[in-house]
PDB file of C-alpha atoms in Angstrom:
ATOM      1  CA  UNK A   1       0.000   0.000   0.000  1.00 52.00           C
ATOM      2  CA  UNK A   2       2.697   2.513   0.836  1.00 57.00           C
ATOM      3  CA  UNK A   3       3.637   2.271  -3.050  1.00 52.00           C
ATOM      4  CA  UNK A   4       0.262   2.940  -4.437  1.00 55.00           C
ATOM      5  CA  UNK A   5       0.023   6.601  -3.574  1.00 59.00           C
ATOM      6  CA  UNK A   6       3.085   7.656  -4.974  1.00 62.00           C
ATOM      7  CA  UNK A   7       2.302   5.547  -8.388  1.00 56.00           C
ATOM      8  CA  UNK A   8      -1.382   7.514  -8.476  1.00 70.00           C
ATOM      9  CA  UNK A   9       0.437  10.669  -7.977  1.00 72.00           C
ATOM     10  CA  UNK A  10       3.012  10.023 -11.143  1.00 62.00           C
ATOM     11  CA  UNK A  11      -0.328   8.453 -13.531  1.00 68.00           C
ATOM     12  CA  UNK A  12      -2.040  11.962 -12.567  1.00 71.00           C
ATOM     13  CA  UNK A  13       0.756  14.132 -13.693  1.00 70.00           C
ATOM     14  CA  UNK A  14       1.246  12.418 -17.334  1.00 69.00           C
ATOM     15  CA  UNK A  15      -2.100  12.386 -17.515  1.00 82.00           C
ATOM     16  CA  UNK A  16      -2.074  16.073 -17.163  1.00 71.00           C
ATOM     17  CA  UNK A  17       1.310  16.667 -19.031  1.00 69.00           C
ATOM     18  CA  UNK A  18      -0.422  14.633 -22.288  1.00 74.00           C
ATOM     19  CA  UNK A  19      -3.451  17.283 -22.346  1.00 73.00           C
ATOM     20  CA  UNK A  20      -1.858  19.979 -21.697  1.00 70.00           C
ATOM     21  CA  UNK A  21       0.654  18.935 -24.886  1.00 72.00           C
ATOM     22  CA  UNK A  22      -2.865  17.823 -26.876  1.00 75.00           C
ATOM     23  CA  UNK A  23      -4.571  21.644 -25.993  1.00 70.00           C
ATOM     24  CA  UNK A  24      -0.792  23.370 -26.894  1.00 75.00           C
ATOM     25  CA  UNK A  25      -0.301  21.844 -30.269  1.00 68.00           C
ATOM     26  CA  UNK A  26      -4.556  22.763 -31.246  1.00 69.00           C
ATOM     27  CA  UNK A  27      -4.304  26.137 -30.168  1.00 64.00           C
ATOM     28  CA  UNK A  28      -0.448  26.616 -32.316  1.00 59.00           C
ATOM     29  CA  UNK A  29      -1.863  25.271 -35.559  1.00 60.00           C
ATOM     30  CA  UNK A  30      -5.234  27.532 -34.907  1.00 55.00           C
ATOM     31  CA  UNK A  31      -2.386  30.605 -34.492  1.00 49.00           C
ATOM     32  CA  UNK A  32      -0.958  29.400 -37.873  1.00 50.00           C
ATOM     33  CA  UNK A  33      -4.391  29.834 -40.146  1.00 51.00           C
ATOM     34  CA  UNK A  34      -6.085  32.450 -40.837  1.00 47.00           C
ATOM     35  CA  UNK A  35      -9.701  32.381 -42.084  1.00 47.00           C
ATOM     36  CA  UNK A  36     -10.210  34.110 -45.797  1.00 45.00           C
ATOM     37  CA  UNK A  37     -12.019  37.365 -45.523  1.00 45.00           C
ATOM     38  CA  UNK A  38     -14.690  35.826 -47.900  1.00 46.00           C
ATOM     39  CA  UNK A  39     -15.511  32.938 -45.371  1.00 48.00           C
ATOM     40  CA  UNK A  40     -14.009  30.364 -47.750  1.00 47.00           C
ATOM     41  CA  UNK A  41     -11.425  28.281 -46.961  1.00 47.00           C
ATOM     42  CA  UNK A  42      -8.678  28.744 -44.678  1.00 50.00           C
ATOM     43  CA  UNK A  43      -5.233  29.731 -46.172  1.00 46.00           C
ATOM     44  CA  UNK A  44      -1.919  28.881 -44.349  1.00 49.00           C
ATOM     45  CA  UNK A  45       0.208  31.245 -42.481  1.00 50.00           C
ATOM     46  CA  UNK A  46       3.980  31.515 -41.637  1.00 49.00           C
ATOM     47  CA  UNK A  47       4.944  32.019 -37.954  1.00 51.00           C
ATOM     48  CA  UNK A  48       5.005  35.883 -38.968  1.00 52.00           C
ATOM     49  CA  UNK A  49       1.246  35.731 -39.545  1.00 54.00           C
ATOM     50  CA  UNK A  50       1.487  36.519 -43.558  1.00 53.00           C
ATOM     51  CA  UNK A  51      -0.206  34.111 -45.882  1.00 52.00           C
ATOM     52  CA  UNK A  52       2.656  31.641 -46.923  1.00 48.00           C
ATOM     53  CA  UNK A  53       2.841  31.947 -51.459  1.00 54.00           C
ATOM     54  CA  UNK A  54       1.673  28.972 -53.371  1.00 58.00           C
ATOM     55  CA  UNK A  55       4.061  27.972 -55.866  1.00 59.00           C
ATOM     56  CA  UNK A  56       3.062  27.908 -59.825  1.00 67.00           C
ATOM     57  CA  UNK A  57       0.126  25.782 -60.726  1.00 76.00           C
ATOM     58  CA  UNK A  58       0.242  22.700 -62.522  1.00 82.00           C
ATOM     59  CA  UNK A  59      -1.747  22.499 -65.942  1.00 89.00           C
ATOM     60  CA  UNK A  60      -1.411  21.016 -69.108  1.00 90.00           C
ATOM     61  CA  UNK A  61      -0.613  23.842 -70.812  1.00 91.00           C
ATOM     62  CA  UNK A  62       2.286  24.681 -68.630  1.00 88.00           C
ATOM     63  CA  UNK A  63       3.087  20.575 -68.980  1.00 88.00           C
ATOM     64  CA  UNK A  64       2.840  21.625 -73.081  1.00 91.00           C
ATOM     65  CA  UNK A  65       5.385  24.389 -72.798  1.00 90.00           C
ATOM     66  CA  UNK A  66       7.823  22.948 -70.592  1.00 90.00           C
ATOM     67  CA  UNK A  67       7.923  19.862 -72.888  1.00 89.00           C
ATOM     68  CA  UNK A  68       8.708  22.629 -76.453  1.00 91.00           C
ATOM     69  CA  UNK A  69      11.907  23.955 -74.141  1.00 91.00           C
ATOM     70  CA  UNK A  70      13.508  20.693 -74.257  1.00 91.00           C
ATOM     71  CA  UNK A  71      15.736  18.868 -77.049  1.00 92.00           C
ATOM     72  CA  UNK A  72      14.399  15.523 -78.256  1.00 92.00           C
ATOM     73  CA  UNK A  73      17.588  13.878 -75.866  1.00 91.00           C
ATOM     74  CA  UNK A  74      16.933  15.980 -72.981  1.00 90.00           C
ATOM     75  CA  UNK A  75      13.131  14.696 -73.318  1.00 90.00           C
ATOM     76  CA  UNK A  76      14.426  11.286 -72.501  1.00 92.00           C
ATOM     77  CA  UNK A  77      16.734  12.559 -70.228  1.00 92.00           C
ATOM     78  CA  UNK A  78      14.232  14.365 -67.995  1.00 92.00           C
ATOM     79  CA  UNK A  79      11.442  11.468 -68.238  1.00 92.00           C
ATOM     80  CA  UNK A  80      13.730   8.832 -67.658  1.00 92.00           C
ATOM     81  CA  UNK A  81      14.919  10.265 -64.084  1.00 92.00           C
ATOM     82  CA  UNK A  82      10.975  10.809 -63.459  1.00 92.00           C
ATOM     83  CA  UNK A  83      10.652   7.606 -64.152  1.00 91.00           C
ATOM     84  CA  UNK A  84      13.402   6.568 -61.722  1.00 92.00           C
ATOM     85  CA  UNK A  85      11.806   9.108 -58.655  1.00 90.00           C
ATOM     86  CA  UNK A  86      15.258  11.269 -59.382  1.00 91.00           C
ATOM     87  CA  UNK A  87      13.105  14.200 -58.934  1.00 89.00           C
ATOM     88  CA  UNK A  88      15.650  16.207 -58.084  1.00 91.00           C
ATOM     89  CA  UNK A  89      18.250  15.409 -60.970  1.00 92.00           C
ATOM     90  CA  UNK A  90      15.270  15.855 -63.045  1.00 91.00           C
ATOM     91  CA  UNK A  91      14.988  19.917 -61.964  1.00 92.00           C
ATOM     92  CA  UNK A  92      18.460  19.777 -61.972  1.00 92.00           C
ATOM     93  CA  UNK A  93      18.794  19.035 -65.412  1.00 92.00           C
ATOM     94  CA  UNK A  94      16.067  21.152 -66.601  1.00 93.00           C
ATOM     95  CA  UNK A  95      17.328  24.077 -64.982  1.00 93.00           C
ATOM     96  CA  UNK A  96      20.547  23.695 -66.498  1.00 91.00           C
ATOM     97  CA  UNK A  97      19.263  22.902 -69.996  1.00 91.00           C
ATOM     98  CA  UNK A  98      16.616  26.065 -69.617  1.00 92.00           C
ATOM     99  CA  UNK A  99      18.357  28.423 -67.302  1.00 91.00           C
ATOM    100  CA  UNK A 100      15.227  28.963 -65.984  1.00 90.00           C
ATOM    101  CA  UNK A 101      15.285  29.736 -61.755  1.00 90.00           C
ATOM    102  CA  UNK A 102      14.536  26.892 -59.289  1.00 90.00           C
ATOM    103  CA  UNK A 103      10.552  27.468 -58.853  1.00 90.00           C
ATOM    104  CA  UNK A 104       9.970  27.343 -62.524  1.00 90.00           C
ATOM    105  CA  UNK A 105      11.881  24.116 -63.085  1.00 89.00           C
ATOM    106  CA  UNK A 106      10.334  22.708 -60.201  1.00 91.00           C
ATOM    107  CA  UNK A 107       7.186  23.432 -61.021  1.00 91.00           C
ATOM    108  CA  UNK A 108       7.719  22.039 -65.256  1.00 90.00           C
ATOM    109  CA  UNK A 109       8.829  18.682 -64.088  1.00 92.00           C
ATOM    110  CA  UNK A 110       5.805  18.594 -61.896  1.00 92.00           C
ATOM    111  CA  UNK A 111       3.883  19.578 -65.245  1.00 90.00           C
ATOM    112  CA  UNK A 112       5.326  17.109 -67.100  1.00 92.00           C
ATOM    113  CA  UNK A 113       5.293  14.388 -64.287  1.00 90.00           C
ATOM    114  CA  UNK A 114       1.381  15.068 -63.710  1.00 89.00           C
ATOM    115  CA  UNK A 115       0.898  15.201 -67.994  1.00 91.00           C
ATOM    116  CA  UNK A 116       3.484  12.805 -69.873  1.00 91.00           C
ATOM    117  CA  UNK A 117       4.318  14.828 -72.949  1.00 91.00           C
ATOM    118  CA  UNK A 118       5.421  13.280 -76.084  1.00 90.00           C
ATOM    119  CA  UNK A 119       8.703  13.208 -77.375  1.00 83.00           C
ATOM    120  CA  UNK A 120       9.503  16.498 -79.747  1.00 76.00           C
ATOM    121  CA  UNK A 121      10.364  15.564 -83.046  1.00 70.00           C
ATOM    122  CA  UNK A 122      14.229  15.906 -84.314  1.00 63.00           C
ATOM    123  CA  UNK A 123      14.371  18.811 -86.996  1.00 55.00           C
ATOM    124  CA  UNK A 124      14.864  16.735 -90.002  1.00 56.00           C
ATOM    125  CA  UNK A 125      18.458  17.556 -91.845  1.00 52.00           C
ATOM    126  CA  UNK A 126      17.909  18.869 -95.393  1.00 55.00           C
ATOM    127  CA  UNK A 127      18.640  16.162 -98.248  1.00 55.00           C
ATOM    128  CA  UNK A 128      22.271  16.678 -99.998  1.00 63.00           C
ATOM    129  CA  UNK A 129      22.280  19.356-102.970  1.00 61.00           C
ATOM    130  CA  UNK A 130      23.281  17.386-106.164  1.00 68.00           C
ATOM    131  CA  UNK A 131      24.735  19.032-108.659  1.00 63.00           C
ATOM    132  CA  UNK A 132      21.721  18.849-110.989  1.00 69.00           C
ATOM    133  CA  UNK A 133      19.814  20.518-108.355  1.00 69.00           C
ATOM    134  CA  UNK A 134      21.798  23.371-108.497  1.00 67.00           C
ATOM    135  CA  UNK A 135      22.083  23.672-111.979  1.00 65.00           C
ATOM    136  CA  UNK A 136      18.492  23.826-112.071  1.00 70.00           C
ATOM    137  CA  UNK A 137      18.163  26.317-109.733  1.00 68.00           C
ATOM    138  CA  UNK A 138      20.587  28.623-111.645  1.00 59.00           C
ATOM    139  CA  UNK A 139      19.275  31.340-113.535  1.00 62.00           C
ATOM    140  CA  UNK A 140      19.090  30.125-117.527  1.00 61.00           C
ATOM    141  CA  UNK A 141      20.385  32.478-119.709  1.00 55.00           C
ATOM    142  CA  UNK A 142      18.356  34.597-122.188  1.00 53.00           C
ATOM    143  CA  UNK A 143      18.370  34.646-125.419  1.00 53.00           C
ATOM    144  CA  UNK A 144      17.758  37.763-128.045  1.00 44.00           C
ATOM    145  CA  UNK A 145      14.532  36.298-128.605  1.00 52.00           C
ATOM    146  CA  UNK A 146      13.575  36.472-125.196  1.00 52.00           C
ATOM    147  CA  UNK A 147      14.163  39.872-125.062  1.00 48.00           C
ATOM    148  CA  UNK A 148      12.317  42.817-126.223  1.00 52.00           C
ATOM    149  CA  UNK A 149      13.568  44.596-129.679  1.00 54.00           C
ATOM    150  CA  UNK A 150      15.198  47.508-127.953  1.00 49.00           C
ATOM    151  CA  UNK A 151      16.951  45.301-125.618  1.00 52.00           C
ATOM    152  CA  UNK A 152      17.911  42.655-128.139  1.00 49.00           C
ATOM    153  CA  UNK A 153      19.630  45.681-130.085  1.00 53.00           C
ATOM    154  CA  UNK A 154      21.314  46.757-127.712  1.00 55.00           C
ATOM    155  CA  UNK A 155      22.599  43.031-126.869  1.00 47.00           C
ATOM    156  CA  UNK A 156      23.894  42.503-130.455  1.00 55.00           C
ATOM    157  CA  UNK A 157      25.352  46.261-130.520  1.00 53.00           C
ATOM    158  CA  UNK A 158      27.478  45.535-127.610  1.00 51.00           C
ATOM    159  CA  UNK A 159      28.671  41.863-127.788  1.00 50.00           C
ATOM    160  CA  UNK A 160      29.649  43.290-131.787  1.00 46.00           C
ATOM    161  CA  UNK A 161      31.414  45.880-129.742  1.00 44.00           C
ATOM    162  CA  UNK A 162      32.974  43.450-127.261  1.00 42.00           C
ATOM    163  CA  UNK A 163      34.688  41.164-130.568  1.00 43.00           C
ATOM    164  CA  UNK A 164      35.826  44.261-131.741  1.00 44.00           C
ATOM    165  CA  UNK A 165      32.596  45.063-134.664  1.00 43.00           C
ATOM    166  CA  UNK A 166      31.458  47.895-135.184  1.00 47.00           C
ATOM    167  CA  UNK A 167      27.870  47.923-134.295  1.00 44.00           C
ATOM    168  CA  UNK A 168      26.458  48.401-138.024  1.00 46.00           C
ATOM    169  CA  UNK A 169      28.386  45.721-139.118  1.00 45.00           C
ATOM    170  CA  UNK A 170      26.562  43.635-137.137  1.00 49.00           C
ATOM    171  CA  UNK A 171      23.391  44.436-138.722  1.00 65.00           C
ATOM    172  CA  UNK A 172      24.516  43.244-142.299  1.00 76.00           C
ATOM    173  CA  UNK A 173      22.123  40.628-143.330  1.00 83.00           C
ATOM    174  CA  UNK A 174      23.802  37.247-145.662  1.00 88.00           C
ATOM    175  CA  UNK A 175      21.764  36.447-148.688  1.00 86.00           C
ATOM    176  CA  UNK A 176      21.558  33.078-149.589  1.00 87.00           C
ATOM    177  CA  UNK A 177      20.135  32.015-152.986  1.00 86.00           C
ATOM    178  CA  UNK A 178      19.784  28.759-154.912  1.00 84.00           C
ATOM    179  CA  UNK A 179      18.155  28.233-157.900  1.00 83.00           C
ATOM    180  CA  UNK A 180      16.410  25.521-160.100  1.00 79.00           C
ATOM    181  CA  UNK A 181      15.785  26.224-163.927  1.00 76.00           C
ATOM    182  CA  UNK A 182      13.893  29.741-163.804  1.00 79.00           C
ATOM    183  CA  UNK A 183      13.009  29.124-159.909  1.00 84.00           C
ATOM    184  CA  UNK A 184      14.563  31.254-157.667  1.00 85.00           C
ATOM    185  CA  UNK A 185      14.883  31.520-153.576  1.00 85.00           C
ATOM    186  CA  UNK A 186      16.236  33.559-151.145  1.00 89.00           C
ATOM    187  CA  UNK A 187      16.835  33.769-147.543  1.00 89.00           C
ATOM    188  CA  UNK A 188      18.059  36.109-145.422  1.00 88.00           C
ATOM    189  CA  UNK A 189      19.270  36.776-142.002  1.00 89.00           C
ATOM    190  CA  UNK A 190      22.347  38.277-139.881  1.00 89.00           C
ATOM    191  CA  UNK A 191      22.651  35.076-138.210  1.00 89.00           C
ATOM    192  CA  UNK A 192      23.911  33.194-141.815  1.00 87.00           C
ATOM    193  CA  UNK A 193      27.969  33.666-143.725  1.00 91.00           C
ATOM    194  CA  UNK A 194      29.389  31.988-145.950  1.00 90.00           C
ATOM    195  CA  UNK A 195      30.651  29.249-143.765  1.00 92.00           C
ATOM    196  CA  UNK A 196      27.819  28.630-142.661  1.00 91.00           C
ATOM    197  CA  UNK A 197      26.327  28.519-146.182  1.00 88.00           C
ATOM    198  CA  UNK A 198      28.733  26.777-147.249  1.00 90.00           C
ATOM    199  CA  UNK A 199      27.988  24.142-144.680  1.00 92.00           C
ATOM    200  CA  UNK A 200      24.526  23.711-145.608  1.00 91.00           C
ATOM    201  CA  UNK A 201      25.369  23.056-149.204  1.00 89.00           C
ATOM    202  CA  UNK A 202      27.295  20.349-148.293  1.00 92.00           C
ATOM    203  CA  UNK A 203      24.975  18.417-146.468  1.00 91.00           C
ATOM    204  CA  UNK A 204      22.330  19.144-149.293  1.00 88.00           C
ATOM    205  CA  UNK A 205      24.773  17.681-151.848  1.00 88.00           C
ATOM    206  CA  UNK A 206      25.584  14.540-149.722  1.00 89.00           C
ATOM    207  CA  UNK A 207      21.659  13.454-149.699  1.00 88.00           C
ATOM    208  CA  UNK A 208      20.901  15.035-146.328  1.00 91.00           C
ATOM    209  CA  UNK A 209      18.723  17.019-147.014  1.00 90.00           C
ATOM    210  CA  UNK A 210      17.080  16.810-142.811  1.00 92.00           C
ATOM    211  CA  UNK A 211      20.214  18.147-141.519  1.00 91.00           C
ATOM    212  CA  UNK A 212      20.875  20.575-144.247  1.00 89.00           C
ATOM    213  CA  UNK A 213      17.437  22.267-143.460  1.00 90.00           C
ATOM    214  CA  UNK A 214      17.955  21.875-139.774  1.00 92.00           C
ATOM    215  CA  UNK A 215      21.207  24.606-139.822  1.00 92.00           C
ATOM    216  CA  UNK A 216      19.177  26.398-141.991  1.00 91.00           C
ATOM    217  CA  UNK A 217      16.311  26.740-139.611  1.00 92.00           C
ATOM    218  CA  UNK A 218      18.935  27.610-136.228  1.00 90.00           C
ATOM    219  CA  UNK A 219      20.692  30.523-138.367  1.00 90.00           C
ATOM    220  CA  UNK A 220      17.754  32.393-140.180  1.00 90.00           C
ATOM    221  CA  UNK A 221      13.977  33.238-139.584  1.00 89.00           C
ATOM    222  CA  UNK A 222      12.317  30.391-141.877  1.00 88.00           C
ATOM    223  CA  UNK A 223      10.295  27.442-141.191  1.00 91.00           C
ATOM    224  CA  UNK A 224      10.532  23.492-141.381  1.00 91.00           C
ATOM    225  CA  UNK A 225       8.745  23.091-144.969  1.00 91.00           C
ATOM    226  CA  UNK A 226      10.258  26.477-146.335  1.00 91.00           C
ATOM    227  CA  UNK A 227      14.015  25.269-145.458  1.00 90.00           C
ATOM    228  CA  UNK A 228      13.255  21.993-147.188  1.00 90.00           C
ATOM    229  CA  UNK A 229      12.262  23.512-150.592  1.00 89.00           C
ATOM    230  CA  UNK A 230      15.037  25.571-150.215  1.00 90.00           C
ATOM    231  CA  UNK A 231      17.958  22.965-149.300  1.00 88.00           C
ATOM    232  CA  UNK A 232      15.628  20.465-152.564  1.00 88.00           C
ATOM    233  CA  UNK A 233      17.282  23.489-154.802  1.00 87.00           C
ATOM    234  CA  UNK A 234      20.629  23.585-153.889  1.00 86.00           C
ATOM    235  CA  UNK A 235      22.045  21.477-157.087  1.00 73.00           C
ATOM    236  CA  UNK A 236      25.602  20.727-158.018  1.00 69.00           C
ATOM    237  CA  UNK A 237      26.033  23.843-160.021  1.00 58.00           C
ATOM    238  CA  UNK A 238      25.002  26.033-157.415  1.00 48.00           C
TER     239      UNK A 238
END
């Protein structure tokens, strides 16, 4: 019996030191809230009394632009340490690839943990130039009957001028004429000499008549049918 009282005495004080901790730790956490002004709910306070700052919200949109800063390796990168729980190497590399502060990153690989984003695709390398391609691509050069009449004068006048012509030289038109019994044809042009004449009487005389009327046609104003009857003339007297 003489033990009992003392034992009653010690169960009565922890029983009072356990609710007065209980009543302490209430009434601290009530100190930390503070009830919106608005009745709604009730936003946490820091020990100063100021409503402690929520960090960025999570969307998919943010999830959506956090995923277009990355490179198609950092992608895997970042979702493969997610996928490991290496939260933290995951900001880390973020941050460094982004250079974006420590709240931002934190808060895109909590975007992109809450709202898997695919993969970015690689920008795709443009195919080899060939050297067909750029020959294509080059400018083609005009010819004078491309150009107006004022500029294909002035064309002829200077390249006459650059082989050391005189410009109304350049304008002397050849004459060549064949004839057959009391038939007679001419033709005409700047582009025709006597070389070139001669040429075309040579092939005439050989049978071919096709290619004689061919360099015809590509050195005077004429067509297909009229170059034929002309080269048909061109005899061995001629």
């Amino acid at each position: 019996m003489e033990y009992v009282v003392p034992l009653i005495i010690v169960l009565v004080v922890v029983i009072v030191v356990v609710v007065a901790n209980r009543f302490i730790g209430r009434r601290g956490r009530a100190v930390h809230q503070t009830p919106a002004e608005d009745g709604g709910p009730k936003v946490a306070a820091s020990k100063s009394g100021k409503p402690l700052r929520r960090g960025p919200e999570v969307t998919r949109e943010g999830a959506e632009e956090a995923s277009a800063r990355l490179t198609p390796e950092l992608h895997r990168t970042v979702y493969s340490l997610i996928a490991q729980n290496q939260v933290l190497s995951a900001v880390k590399e973020y941050r460094k690839a982004t250079r974006l502060g420590l709240a931002e990153s934190v808060a895109a690989i909590a975007a992109l943990a809450q709202f898997p984003q695919p993969s970015p695709e690689p920008a795709k390398a443009d195919a080899a130039l060939t050297v067909e391609d750029i020959m294509n691509a080059a400018p083609q050069p005009a010819t004078l009957q491309d150009l107006a009449p004022q500029e294909s004068a002035a064309v002829e006048a200077a390249s006459a001028e650059v082989v050391g012509i005189p410009a109304a030289a350049s304008k002397y038109r050849y004459r060549a004429i064949v004839t057959s019994g009391e038939e007679v044809r001419e033709v005409a042009s700047t582009r025709l000499n006597e070389e070139i004449f001669a040429r075309i009487r040579t092939l005439a005389r050989a049978g071919d008549l096709d290619g004689a009327a061919s360099l015809l046609c590509s050195h005077a104003d004429i067509g297909t049918a009229e170059a034929m009857e002309f080269v048909s003339m061109i005899g061995p007297e001629d």
